């Protein structure tokens, strides 16, 4: 996993993949509030997969409905190529993502669930 060190404290790293710029901005703010350094925000699955392979972030927050290749199509590749945790962040049915190996989910608009999943990845349990 890739960690940045700031003031002697290791910070977890993240990549955001969503084709909606507003969603990327909101997710970036949530990630930073939860103690993550955001390496990049991208709008397509191919760039997200390449960033994960190159930088091995702790987490990828991934929308499923993207232009070109869908988010579901890269989940298995990410699991094969890295230890990066994938949080599926979508307003659509994630059943195909489950078949691809996704295990962490946060419905778009549910910031509390996204925060909970992000803290879980960092090993910090948060009560509902």
PDB file of C-alpha atoms in Angstrom:
ATOM      1  CA  UNK A   1       0.000   0.000   0.000  1.00  0.00           C
ATOM      2  CA  UNK A   2       1.093   3.527  -0.693  1.00  0.00           C
ATOM      3  CA  UNK A   3       1.240   5.908   2.257  1.00  0.00           C
ATOM      4  CA  UNK A   4       2.241   9.531   2.474  1.00  0.00           C
ATOM      5  CA  UNK A   5       3.980  10.665   5.642  1.00  0.00           C
ATOM      6  CA  UNK A   6       2.949  14.060   6.966  1.00  0.00           C
ATOM      7  CA  UNK A   7       4.279  15.320  10.295  1.00  0.00           C
ATOM      8  CA  UNK A   8       5.533  11.824  11.066  1.00  0.00           C
ATOM      9  CA  UNK A   9       2.088  10.266  10.562  1.00  0.00           C
ATOM     10  CA  UNK A  10       1.406   7.828   7.706  1.00  0.00           C
ATOM     11  CA  UNK A  11      -1.713   8.775   5.771  1.00  0.00           C
ATOM     12  CA  UNK A  12      -3.687   6.364   3.663  1.00  0.00           C
ATOM     13  CA  UNK A  13      -3.959   7.040  -0.071  1.00  0.00           C
ATOM     14  CA  UNK A  14      -6.934   6.943  -2.427  1.00  0.00           C
ATOM     15  CA  UNK A  15      -8.081   7.246  -6.019  1.00  0.00           C
ATOM     16  CA  UNK A  16     -11.583   8.376  -7.029  1.00  0.00           C
ATOM     17  CA  UNK A  17     -13.224   7.194 -10.239  1.00  0.00           C
ATOM     18  CA  UNK A  18     -16.514   8.803 -11.223  1.00  0.00           C
ATOM     19  CA  UNK A  19     -17.588  10.392 -14.497  1.00  0.00           C
ATOM     20  CA  UNK A  20     -19.427  13.176 -12.642  1.00  0.00           C
ATOM     21  CA  UNK A  21     -17.088  16.029 -11.580  1.00  0.00           C
ATOM     22  CA  UNK A  22     -19.363  17.033  -8.672  1.00  0.00           C
ATOM     23  CA  UNK A  23     -19.363  13.479  -7.311  1.00  0.00           C
ATOM     24  CA  UNK A  24     -15.557  13.353  -7.581  1.00  0.00           C
ATOM     25  CA  UNK A  25     -15.315  16.613  -5.629  1.00  0.00           C
ATOM     26  CA  UNK A  26     -17.667  15.407  -2.884  1.00  0.00           C
ATOM     27  CA  UNK A  27     -15.867  12.058  -2.560  1.00  0.00           C
ATOM     28  CA  UNK A  28     -12.491  13.863  -2.440  1.00  0.00           C
ATOM     29  CA  UNK A  29     -13.742  16.010   0.442  1.00  0.00           C
ATOM     30  CA  UNK A  30     -14.997  12.937   2.323  1.00  0.00           C
ATOM     31  CA  UNK A  31     -11.705  11.101   1.729  1.00  0.00           C
ATOM     32  CA  UNK A  32      -9.649  14.017   3.011  1.00  0.00           C
ATOM     33  CA  UNK A  33     -11.905  14.380   6.069  1.00  0.00           C
ATOM     34  CA  UNK A  34     -11.334  10.655   6.777  1.00  0.00           C
ATOM     35  CA  UNK A  35      -7.546  11.045   6.668  1.00  0.00           C
ATOM     36  CA  UNK A  36      -6.760  10.036   3.082  1.00  0.00           C
ATOM     37  CA  UNK A  37      -4.458  11.719   0.614  1.00  0.00           C
ATOM     38  CA  UNK A  38      -6.180  11.646  -2.774  1.00  0.00           C
ATOM     39  CA  UNK A  39      -3.705  10.700  -5.486  1.00  0.00           C
ATOM     40  CA  UNK A  40      -6.105  11.402  -8.354  1.00  0.00           C
ATOM     41  CA  UNK A  41      -9.691  11.775  -9.442  1.00  0.00           C
ATOM     42  CA  UNK A  42     -10.451  10.271 -12.840  1.00  0.00           C
ATOM     43  CA  UNK A  43     -13.545   9.872 -14.988  1.00  0.00           C
ATOM     44  CA  UNK A  44     -12.959   6.426 -16.507  1.00  0.00           C
ATOM     45  CA  UNK A  45     -12.196   2.860 -15.453  1.00  0.00           C
ATOM     46  CA  UNK A  46      -9.084   2.446 -17.611  1.00  0.00           C
ATOM     47  CA  UNK A  47      -7.309   5.383 -15.940  1.00  0.00           C
ATOM     48  CA  UNK A  48      -8.437   4.167 -12.511  1.00  0.00           C
ATOM     49  CA  UNK A  49      -7.040   0.693 -13.135  1.00  0.00           C
ATOM     50  CA  UNK A  50      -3.715   2.118 -14.320  1.00  0.00           C
ATOM     51  CA  UNK A  51      -3.447   4.363 -11.247  1.00  0.00           C
ATOM     52  CA  UNK A  52      -4.138   1.422  -8.946  1.00  0.00           C
ATOM     53  CA  UNK A  53      -1.488  -0.705 -10.655  1.00  0.00           C
ATOM     54  CA  UNK A  54       1.077   2.114 -10.660  1.00  0.00           C
ATOM     55  CA  UNK A  55       0.494   3.551  -7.172  1.00  0.00           C
ATOM     56  CA  UNK A  56      -1.156   0.788  -5.103  1.00  0.00           C
ATOM     57  CA  UNK A  57      -3.453   3.146  -3.141  1.00  0.00           C
ATOM     58  CA  UNK A  58      -5.188   1.907  -0.024  1.00  0.00           C
ATOM     59  CA  UNK A  59      -8.618   2.509  -1.529  1.00  0.00           C
ATOM     60  CA  UNK A  60     -10.356   3.127  -4.832  1.00  0.00           C
ATOM     61  CA  UNK A  61     -13.796   4.728  -4.622  1.00  0.00           C
ATOM     62  CA  UNK A  62     -15.416   3.487  -7.818  1.00  0.00           C
ATOM     63  CA  UNK A  63     -18.624   4.416  -9.599  1.00  0.00           C
ATOM     64  CA  UNK A  64     -20.042   1.620 -11.739  1.00  0.00           C
ATOM     65  CA  UNK A  65     -21.636   3.559 -14.574  1.00  0.00           C
ATOM     66  CA  UNK A  66     -18.824   5.124 -16.595  1.00  0.00           C
ATOM     67  CA  UNK A  67     -18.225   6.012 -20.235  1.00  0.00           C
ATOM     68  CA  UNK A  68     -16.548   3.209 -22.171  1.00  0.00           C
ATOM     69  CA  UNK A  69     -15.672   0.447 -19.707  1.00  0.00           C
ATOM     70  CA  UNK A  70     -17.853   0.038 -16.606  1.00  0.00           C
ATOM     71  CA  UNK A  71     -16.502   0.012 -13.089  1.00  0.00           C
ATOM     72  CA  UNK A  72     -17.503  -3.633 -12.648  1.00  0.00           C
ATOM     73  CA  UNK A  73     -15.178  -4.630 -15.452  1.00  0.00           C
ATOM     74  CA  UNK A  74     -12.026  -3.622 -13.561  1.00  0.00           C
ATOM     75  CA  UNK A  75     -12.796  -4.924 -10.072  1.00  0.00           C
ATOM     76  CA  UNK A  76     -11.414  -8.433 -10.636  1.00  0.00           C
ATOM     77  CA  UNK A  77      -8.274  -6.990 -12.264  1.00  0.00           C
ATOM     78  CA  UNK A  78      -7.711  -4.721  -9.290  1.00  0.00           C
ATOM     79  CA  UNK A  79      -8.049  -7.637  -6.876  1.00  0.00           C
ATOM     80  CA  UNK A  80      -5.571  -9.652  -8.968  1.00  0.00           C
ATOM     81  CA  UNK A  81      -3.024  -6.822  -9.280  1.00  0.00           C
ATOM     82  CA  UNK A  82      -3.083  -5.167  -5.855  1.00  0.00           C
ATOM     83  CA  UNK A  83      -4.265  -5.083  -2.272  1.00  0.00           C
ATOM     84  CA  UNK A  84      -6.282  -1.936  -2.954  1.00  0.00           C
ATOM     85  CA  UNK A  85      -9.722  -1.979  -1.356  1.00  0.00           C
ATOM     86  CA  UNK A  86     -12.524  -1.075  -3.760  1.00  0.00           C
ATOM     87  CA  UNK A  87     -15.520   0.811  -2.409  1.00  0.00           C
ATOM     88  CA  UNK A  88     -18.327   0.719  -4.943  1.00  0.00           C
ATOM     89  CA  UNK A  89     -20.000   4.127  -4.799  1.00  0.00           C
ATOM     90  CA  UNK A  90     -23.054   4.120  -7.030  1.00  0.00           C
ATOM     91  CA  UNK A  91     -26.764   4.768  -7.168  1.00  0.00           C
ATOM     92  CA  UNK A  92     -27.292   1.679  -9.341  1.00  0.00           C
ATOM     93  CA  UNK A  93     -27.723  -2.006  -8.492  1.00  0.00           C
ATOM     94  CA  UNK A  94     -24.261  -3.358  -7.570  1.00  0.00           C
ATOM     95  CA  UNK A  95     -25.125  -7.066  -8.062  1.00  0.00           C
ATOM     96  CA  UNK A  96     -22.731  -7.504 -11.006  1.00  0.00           C
ATOM     97  CA  UNK A  97     -19.992  -5.809  -8.949  1.00  0.00           C
ATOM     98  CA  UNK A  98     -20.493  -8.457  -6.256  1.00  0.00           C
ATOM     99  CA  UNK A  99     -19.973 -11.162  -8.878  1.00  0.00           C
ATOM    100  CA  UNK A 100     -16.741  -9.363  -9.861  1.00  0.00           C
ATOM    101  CA  UNK A 101     -15.502  -9.467  -6.266  1.00  0.00           C
ATOM    102  CA  UNK A 102     -16.683  -6.184  -4.737  1.00  0.00           C
ATOM    103  CA  UNK A 103     -17.285  -6.364  -0.992  1.00  0.00           C
ATOM    104  CA  UNK A 104     -17.541  -2.727   0.155  1.00  0.00           C
ATOM    105  CA  UNK A 105     -20.443  -0.514  -0.883  1.00  0.00           C
ATOM    106  CA  UNK A 106     -21.759   2.987  -0.264  1.00  0.00           C
ATOM    107  CA  UNK A 107     -24.811   4.277  -2.090  1.00  0.00           C
ATOM    108  CA  UNK A 108     -24.304   7.707  -3.641  1.00  0.00           C
ATOM    109  CA  UNK A 109     -25.748  10.346  -1.364  1.00  0.00           C
ATOM    110  CA  UNK A 110     -25.107   8.289   1.793  1.00  0.00           C
ATOM    111  CA  UNK A 111     -22.027  10.142   3.063  1.00  0.00           C
ATOM    112  CA  UNK A 112     -22.195   8.451   6.481  1.00  0.00           C
ATOM    113  CA  UNK A 113     -21.903   4.989   4.883  1.00  0.00           C
ATOM    114  CA  UNK A 114     -19.011   6.131   2.676  1.00  0.00           C
ATOM    115  CA  UNK A 115     -17.218   7.512   5.738  1.00  0.00           C
ATOM    116  CA  UNK A 116     -17.848   4.254   7.624  1.00  0.00           C
ATOM    117  CA  UNK A 117     -16.406   2.164   4.784  1.00  0.00           C
ATOM    118  CA  UNK A 118     -13.378   4.451   4.469  1.00  0.00           C
ATOM    119  CA  UNK A 119     -12.644   4.223   8.171  1.00  0.00           C
ATOM    120  CA  UNK A 120     -13.106   0.428   8.056  1.00  0.00           C
ATOM    121  CA  UNK A 121     -10.408   0.248   5.362  1.00  0.00           C
ATOM    122  CA  UNK A 122      -8.103   2.187   7.695  1.00  0.00           C
ATOM    123  CA  UNK A 123      -8.882  -0.299  10.476  1.00  0.00           C
ATOM    124  CA  UNK A 124     -11.004   2.120  12.482  1.00  0.00           C
ATOM    125  CA  UNK A 125     -14.453   0.821  13.364  1.00  0.00           C
ATOM    126  CA  UNK A 126     -17.178   3.438  13.494  1.00  0.00           C
ATOM    127  CA  UNK A 127     -20.536   2.864  15.124  1.00  0.00           C
ATOM    128  CA  UNK A 128     -23.623   3.407  12.987  1.00  0.00           C
TER     129      UNK A 128
END
